[in-house]
PDB file of C-alpha atoms in Angstrom:
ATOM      1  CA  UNK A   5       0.000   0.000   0.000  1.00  0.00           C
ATOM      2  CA  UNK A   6       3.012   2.603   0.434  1.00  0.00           C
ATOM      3  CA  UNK A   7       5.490   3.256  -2.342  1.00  0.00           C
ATOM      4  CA  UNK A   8       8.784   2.480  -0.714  1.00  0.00           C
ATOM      5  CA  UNK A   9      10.747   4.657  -3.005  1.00  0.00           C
ATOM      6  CA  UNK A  10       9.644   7.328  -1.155  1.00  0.00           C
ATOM      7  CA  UNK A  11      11.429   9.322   0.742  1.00  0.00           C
ATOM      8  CA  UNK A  12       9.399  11.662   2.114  1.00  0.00           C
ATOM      9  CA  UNK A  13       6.969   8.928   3.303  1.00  0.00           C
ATOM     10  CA  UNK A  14      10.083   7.238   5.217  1.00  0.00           C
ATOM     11  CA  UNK A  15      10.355  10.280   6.786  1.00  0.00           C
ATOM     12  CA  UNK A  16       6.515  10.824   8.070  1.00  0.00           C
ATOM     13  CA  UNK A  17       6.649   7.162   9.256  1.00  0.00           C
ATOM     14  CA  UNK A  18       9.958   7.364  11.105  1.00  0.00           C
ATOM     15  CA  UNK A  19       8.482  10.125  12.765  1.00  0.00           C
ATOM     16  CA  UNK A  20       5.136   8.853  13.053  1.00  0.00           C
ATOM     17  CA  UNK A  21       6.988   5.814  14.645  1.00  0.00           C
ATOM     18  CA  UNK A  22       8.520   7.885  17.459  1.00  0.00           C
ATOM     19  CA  UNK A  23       6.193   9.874  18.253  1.00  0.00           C
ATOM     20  CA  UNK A  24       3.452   6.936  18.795  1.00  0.00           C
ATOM     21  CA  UNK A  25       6.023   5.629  20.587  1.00  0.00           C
ATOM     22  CA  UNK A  26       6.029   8.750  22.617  1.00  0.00           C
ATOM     23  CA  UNK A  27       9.548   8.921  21.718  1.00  0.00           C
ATOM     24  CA  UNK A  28       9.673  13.261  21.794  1.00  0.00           C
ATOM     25  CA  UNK A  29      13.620  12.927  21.120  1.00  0.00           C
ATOM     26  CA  UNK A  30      13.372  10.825  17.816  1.00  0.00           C
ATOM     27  CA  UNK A  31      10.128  12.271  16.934  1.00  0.00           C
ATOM     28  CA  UNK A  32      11.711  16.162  16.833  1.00  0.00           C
ATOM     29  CA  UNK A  33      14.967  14.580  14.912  1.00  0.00           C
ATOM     30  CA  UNK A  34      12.628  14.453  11.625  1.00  0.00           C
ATOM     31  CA  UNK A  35      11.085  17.944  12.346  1.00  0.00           C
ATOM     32  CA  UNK A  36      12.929  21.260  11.250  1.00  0.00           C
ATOM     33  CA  UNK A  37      14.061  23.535  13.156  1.00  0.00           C
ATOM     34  CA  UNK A  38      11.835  26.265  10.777  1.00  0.00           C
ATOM     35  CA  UNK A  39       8.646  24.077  10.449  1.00  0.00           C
ATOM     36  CA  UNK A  40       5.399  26.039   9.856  1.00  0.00           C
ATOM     37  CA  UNK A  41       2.343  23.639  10.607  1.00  0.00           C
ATOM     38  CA  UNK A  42      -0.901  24.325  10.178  1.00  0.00           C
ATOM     39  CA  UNK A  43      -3.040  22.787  12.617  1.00  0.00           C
ATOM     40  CA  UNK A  44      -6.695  22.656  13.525  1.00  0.00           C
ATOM     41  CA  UNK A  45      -6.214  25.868  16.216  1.00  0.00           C
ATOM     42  CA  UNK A  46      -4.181  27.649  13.940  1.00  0.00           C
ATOM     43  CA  UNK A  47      -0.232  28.122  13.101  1.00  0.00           C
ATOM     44  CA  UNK A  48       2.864  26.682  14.915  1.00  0.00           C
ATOM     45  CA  UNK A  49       5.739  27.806  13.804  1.00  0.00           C
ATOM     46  CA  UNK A  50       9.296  26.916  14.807  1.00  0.00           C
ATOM     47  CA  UNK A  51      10.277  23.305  16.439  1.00  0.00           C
ATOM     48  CA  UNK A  52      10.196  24.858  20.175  1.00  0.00           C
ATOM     49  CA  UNK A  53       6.701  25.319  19.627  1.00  0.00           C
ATOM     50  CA  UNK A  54       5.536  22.465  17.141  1.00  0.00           C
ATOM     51  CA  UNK A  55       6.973  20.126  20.724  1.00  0.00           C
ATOM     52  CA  UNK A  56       5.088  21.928  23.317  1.00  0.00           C
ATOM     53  CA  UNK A  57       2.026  21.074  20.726  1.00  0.00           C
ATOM     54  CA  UNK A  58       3.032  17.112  19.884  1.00  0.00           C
ATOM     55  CA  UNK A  59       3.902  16.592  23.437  1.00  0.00           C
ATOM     56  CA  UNK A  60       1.147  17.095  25.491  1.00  0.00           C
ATOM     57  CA  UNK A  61      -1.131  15.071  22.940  1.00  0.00           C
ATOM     58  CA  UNK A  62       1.688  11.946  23.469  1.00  0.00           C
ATOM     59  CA  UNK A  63       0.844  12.209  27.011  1.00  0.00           C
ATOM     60  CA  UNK A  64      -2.958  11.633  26.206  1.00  0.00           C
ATOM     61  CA  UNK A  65      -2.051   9.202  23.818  1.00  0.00           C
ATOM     62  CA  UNK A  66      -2.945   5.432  24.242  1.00  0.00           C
ATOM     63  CA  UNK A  67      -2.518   3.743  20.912  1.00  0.00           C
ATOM     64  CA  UNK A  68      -2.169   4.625  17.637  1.00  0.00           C
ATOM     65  CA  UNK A  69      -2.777   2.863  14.385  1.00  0.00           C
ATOM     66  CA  UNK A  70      -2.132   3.674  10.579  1.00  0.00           C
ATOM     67  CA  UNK A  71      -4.552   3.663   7.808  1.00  0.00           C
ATOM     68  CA  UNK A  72      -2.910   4.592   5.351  1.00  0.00           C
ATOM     69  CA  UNK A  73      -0.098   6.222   3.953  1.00  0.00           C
ATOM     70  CA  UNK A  74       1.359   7.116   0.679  1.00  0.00           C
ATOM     71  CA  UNK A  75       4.068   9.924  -0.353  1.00  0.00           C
ATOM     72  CA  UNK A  76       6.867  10.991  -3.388  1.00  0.00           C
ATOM     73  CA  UNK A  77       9.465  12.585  -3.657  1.00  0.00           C
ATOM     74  CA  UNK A  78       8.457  15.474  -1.211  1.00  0.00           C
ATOM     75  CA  UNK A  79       5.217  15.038  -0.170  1.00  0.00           C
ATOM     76  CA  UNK A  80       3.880  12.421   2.479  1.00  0.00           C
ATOM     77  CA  UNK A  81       0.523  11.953   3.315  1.00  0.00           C
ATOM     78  CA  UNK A  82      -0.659   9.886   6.043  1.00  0.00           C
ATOM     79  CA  UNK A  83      -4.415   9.071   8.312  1.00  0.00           C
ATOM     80  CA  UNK A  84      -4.266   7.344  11.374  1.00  0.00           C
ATOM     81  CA  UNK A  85      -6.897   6.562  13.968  1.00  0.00           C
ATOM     82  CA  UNK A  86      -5.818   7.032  17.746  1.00  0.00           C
ATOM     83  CA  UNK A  87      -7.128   5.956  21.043  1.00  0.00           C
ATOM     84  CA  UNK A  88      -6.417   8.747  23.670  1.00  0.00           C
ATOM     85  CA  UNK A  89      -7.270   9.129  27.256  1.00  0.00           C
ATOM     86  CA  UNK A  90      -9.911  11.876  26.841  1.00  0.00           C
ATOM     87  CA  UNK A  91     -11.499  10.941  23.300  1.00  0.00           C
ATOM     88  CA  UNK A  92     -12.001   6.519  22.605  1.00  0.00           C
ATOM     89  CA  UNK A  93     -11.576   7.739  18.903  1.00  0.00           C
ATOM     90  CA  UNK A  94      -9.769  10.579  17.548  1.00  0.00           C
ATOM     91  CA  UNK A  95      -8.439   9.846  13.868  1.00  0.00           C
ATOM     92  CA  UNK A  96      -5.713  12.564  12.200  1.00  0.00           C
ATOM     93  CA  UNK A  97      -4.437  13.363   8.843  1.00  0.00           C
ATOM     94  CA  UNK A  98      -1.029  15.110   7.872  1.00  0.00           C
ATOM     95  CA  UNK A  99       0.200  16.050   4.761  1.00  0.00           C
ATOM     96  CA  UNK A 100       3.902  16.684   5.512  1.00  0.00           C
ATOM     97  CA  UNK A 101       6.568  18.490   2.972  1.00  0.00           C
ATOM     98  CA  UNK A 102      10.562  16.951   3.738  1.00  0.00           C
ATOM     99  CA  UNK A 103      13.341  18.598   2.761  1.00  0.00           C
ATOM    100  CA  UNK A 104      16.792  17.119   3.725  1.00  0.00           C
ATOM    101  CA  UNK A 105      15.156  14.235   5.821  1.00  0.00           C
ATOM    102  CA  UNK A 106      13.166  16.671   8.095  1.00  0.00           C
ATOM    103  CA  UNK A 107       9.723  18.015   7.422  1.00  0.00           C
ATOM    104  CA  UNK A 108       9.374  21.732   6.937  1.00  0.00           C
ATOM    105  CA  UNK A 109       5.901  21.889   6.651  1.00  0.00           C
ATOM    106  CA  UNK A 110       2.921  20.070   8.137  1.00  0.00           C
ATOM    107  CA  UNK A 111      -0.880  20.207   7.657  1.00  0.00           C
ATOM    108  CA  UNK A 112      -3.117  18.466  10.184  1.00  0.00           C
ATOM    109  CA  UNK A 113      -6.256  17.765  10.448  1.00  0.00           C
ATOM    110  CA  UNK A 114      -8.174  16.238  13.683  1.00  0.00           C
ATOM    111  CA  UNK A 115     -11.312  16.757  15.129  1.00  0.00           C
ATOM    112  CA  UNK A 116     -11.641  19.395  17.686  1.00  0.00           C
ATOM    113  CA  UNK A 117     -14.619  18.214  18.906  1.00  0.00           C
ATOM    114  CA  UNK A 118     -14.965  15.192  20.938  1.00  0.00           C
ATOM    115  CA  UNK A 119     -11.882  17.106  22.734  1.00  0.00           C
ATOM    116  CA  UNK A 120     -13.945  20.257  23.408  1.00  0.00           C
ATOM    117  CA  UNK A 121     -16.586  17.788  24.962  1.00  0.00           C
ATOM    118  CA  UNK A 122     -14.443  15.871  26.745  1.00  0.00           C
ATOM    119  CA  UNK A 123     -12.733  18.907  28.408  1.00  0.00           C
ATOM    120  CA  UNK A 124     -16.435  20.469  29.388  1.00  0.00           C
ATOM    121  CA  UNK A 125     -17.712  17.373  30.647  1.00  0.00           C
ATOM    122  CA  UNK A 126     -14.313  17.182  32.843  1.00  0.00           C
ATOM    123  CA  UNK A 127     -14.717  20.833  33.988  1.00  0.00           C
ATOM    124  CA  UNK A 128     -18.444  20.184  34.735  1.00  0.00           C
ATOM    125  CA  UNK A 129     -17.506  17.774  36.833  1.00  0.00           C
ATOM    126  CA  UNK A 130     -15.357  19.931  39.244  1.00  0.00           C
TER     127      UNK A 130
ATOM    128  CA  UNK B 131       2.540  14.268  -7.492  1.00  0.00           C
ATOM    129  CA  UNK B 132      -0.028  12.162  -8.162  1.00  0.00           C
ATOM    130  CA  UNK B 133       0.419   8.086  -8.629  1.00  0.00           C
ATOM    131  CA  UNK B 134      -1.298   7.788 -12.524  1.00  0.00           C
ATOM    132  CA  UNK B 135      -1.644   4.335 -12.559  1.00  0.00           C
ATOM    133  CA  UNK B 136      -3.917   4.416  -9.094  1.00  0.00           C
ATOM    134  CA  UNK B 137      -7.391   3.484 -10.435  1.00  0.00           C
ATOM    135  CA  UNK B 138      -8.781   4.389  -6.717  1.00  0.00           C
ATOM    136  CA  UNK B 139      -7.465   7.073  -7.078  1.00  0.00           C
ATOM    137  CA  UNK B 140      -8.746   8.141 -10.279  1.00  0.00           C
ATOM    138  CA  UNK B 141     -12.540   7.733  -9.077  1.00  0.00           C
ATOM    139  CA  UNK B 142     -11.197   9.459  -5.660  1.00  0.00           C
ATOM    140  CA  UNK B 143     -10.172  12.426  -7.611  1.00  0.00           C
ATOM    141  CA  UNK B 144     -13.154  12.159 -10.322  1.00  0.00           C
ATOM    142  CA  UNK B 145     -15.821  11.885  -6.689  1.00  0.00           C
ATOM    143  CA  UNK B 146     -14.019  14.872  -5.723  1.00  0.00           C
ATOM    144  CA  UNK B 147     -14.370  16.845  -8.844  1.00  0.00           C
ATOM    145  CA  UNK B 148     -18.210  16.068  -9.041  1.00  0.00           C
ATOM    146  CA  UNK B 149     -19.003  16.968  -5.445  1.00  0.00           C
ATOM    147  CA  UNK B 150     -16.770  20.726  -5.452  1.00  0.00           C
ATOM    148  CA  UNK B 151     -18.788  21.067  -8.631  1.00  0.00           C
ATOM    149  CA  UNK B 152     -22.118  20.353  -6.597  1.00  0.00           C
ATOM    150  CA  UNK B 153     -22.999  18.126  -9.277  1.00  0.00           C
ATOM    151  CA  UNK B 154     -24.432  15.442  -6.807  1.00  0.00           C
ATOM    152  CA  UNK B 155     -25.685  13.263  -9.552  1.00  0.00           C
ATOM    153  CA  UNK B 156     -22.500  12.842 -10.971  1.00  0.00           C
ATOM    154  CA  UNK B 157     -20.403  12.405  -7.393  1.00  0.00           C
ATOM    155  CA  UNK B 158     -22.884   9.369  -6.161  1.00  0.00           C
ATOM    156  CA  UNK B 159     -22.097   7.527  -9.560  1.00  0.00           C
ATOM    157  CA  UNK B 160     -18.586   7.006  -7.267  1.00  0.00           C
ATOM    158  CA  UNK B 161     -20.444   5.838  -4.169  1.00  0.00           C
ATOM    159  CA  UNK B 162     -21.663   2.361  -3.956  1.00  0.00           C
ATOM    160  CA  UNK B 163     -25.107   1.551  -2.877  1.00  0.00           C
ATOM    161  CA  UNK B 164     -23.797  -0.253   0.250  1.00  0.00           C
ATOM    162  CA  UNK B 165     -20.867   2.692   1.122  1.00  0.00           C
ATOM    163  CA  UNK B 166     -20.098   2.862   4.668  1.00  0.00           C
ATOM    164  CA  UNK B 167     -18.711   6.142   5.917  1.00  0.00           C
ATOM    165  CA  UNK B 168     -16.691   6.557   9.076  1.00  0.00           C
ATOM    166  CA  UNK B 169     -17.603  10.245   9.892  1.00  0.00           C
ATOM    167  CA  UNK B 170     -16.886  12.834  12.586  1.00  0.00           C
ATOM    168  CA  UNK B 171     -20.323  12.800  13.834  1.00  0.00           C
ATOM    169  CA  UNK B 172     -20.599   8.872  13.183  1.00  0.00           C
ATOM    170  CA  UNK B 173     -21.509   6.526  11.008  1.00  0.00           C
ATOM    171  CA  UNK B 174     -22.674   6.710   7.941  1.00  0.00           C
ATOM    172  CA  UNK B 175     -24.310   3.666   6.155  1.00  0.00           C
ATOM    173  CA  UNK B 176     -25.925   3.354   2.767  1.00  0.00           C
ATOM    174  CA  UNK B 177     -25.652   5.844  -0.347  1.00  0.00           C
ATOM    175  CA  UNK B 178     -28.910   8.105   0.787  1.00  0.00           C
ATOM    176  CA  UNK B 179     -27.462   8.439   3.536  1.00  0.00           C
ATOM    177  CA  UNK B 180     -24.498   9.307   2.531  1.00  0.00           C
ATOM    178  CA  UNK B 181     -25.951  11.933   0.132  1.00  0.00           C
ATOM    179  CA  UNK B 182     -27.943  13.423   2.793  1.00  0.00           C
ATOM    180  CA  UNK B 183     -24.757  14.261   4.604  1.00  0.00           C
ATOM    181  CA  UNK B 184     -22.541  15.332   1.550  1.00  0.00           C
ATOM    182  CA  UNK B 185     -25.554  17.515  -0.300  1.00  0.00           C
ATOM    183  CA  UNK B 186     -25.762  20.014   2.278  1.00  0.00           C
ATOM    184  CA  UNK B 187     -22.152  20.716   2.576  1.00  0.00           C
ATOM    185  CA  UNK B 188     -22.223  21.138  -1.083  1.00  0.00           C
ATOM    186  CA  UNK B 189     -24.819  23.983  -0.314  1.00  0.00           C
ATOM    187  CA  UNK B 190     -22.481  25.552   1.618  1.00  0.00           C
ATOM    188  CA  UNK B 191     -19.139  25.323   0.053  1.00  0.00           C
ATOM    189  CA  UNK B 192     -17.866  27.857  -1.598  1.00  0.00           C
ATOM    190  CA  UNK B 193     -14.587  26.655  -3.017  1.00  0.00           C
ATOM    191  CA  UNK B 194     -12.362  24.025  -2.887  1.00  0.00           C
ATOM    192  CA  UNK B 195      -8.933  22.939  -3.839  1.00  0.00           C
ATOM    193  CA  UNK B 196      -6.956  20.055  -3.550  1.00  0.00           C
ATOM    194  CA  UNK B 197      -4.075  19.957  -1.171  1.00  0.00           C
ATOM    195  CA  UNK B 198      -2.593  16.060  -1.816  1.00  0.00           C
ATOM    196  CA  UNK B 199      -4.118  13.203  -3.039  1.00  0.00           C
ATOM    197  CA  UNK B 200      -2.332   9.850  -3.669  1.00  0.00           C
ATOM    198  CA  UNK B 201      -3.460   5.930  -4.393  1.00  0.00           C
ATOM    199  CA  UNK B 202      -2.870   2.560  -5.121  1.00  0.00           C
ATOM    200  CA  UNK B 203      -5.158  -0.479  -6.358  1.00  0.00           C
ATOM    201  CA  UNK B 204      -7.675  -0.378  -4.380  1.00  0.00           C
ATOM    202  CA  UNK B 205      -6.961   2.719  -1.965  1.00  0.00           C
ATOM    203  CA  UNK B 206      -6.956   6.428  -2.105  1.00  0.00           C
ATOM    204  CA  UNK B 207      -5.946   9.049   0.227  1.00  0.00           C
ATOM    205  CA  UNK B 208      -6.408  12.904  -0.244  1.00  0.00           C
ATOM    206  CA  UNK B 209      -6.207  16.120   1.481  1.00  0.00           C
ATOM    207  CA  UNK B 210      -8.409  19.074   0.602  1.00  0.00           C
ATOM    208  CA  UNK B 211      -8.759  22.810   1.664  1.00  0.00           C
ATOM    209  CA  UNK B 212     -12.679  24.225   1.443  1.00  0.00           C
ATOM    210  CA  UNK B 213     -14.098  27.417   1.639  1.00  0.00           C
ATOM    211  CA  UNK B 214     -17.692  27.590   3.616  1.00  0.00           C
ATOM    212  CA  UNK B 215     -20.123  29.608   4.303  1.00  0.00           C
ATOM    213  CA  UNK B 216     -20.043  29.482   7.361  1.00  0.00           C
ATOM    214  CA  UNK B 217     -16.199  28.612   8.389  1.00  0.00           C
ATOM    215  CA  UNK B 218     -13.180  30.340   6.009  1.00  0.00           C
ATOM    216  CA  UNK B 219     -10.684  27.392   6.151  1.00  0.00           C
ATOM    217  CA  UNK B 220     -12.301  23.811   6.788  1.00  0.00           C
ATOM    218  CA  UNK B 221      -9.186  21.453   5.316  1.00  0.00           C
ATOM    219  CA  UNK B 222     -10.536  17.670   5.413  1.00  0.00           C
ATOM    220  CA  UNK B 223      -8.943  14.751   4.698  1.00  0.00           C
ATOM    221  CA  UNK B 224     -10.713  11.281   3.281  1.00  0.00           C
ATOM    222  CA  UNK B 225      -9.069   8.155   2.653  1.00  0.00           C
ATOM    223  CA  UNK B 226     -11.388   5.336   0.289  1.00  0.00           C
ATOM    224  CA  UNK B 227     -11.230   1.754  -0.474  1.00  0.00           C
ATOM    225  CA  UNK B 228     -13.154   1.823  -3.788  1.00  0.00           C
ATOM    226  CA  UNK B 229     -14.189  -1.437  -5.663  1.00  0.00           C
ATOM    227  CA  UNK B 230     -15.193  -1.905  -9.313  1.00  0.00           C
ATOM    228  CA  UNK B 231     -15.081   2.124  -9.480  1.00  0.00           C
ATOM    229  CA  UNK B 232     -17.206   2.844  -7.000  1.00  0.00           C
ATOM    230  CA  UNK B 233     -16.544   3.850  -3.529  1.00  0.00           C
ATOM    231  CA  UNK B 234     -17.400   1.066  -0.924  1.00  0.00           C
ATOM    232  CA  UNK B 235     -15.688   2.760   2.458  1.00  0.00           C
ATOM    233  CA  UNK B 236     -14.821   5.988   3.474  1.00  0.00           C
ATOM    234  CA  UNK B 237     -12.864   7.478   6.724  1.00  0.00           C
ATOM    235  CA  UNK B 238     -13.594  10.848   6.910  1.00  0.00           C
ATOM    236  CA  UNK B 239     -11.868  13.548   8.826  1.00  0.00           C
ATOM    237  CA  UNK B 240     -12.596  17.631   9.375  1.00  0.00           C
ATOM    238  CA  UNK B 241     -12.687  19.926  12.458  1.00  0.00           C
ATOM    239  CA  UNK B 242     -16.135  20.253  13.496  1.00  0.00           C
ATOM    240  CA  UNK B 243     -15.186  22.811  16.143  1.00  0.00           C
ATOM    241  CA  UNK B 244     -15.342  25.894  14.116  1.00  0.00           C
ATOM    242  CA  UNK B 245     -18.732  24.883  12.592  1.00  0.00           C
ATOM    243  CA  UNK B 246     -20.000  24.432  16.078  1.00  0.00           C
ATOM    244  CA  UNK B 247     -18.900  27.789  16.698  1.00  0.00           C
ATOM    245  CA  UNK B 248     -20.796  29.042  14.020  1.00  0.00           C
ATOM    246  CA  UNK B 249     -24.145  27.363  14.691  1.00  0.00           C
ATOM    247  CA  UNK B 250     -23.703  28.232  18.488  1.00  0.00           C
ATOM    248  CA  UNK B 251     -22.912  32.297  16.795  1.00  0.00           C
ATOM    249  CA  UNK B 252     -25.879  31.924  14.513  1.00  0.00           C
ATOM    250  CA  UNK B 253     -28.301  30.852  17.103  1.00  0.00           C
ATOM    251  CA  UNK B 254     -26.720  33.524  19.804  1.00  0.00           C
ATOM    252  CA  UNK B 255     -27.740  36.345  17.289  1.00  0.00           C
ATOM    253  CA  UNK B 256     -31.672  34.854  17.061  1.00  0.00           C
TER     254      UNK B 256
END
């Protein structure tokens, strides 16, 4: 299902690999020092700031599971479902762009949702 | 950037077409009778079903463009920016397993957050 001749996709699942594995060190090896994501509450720019994002959600995170991913040259785009502490069910999609092994650019996609419930129902209950 | 010989992801990107077009005759010609749709809000099983979830979206799109979309045999993955109504930016990502040209599965991803927000505006100002 994944063309292995790319390198950008080796990239996004090296890093996807660390960073379900909660493994913040590996993880921010693939990530540029100058990345600009785009992510559901706006822009992150800069790796300082992309890691105080990723790592809280690693925290949260139970399991994580591909469903797919392809990529070329530059371009890797991968979904994968997760299972996290506050939402049973909280899929995700990034497009990355690599440059030089690292990516440089990242749009990702979750939904907010189930979060914003979760975090209601958890103040609610204070 | 695109994998040529992918015939999922020819009908992927053909679906796609149709439904930013809002021609919703033409996008369920992609969608199998039996399509089952993994969707923010739930399932989604059947194609009337799915069309009543996809046709009013189409009412409210204004514009959309493709961000990445890639495939193999039987698999298709692809990113997409839209333009709403209601919410400016509303990127989504779907990946399908499609089956003699038609789509048979579907894992859908978008924020519903800012949509929320925009119902929970739109009622506030009633």
């Amino acid at each position: 299902m994944q063309d292995r001749t790319s390198p950008a996709l080796d990239v996004a699942l090296a890093y996807f690999e660390a960073w379900t594995s909660k493994d913040m060190g590996s993880a921010m090896a693939y990530v540029a020092d100058d990345v600009v994501c785009d992510a559901p509450a706006g822009r992150i720019e800069g790796a300082d700031a992309y890691r105080a994002f990723l790592g809280p959600f690693t925290e949260i995170l139970v399991e994580a599971r591909l469903i797919a991913a392809f990529g070329d040259a530059e371009t890797a785009l991968v979904m994968y479902d997760t299972r996290t502490r506050p939402v049973d069910d909280a899929p995700a999609a990034e497009c990355v762009t690599v440059r030089d092994g690292r990516i440089v650019a990242s749009r990702f996609i979750f939904d907010r949702a189930p979060f914003d419930a979760a975090r209601a129902a958890a103040s609610a209950a204070h």
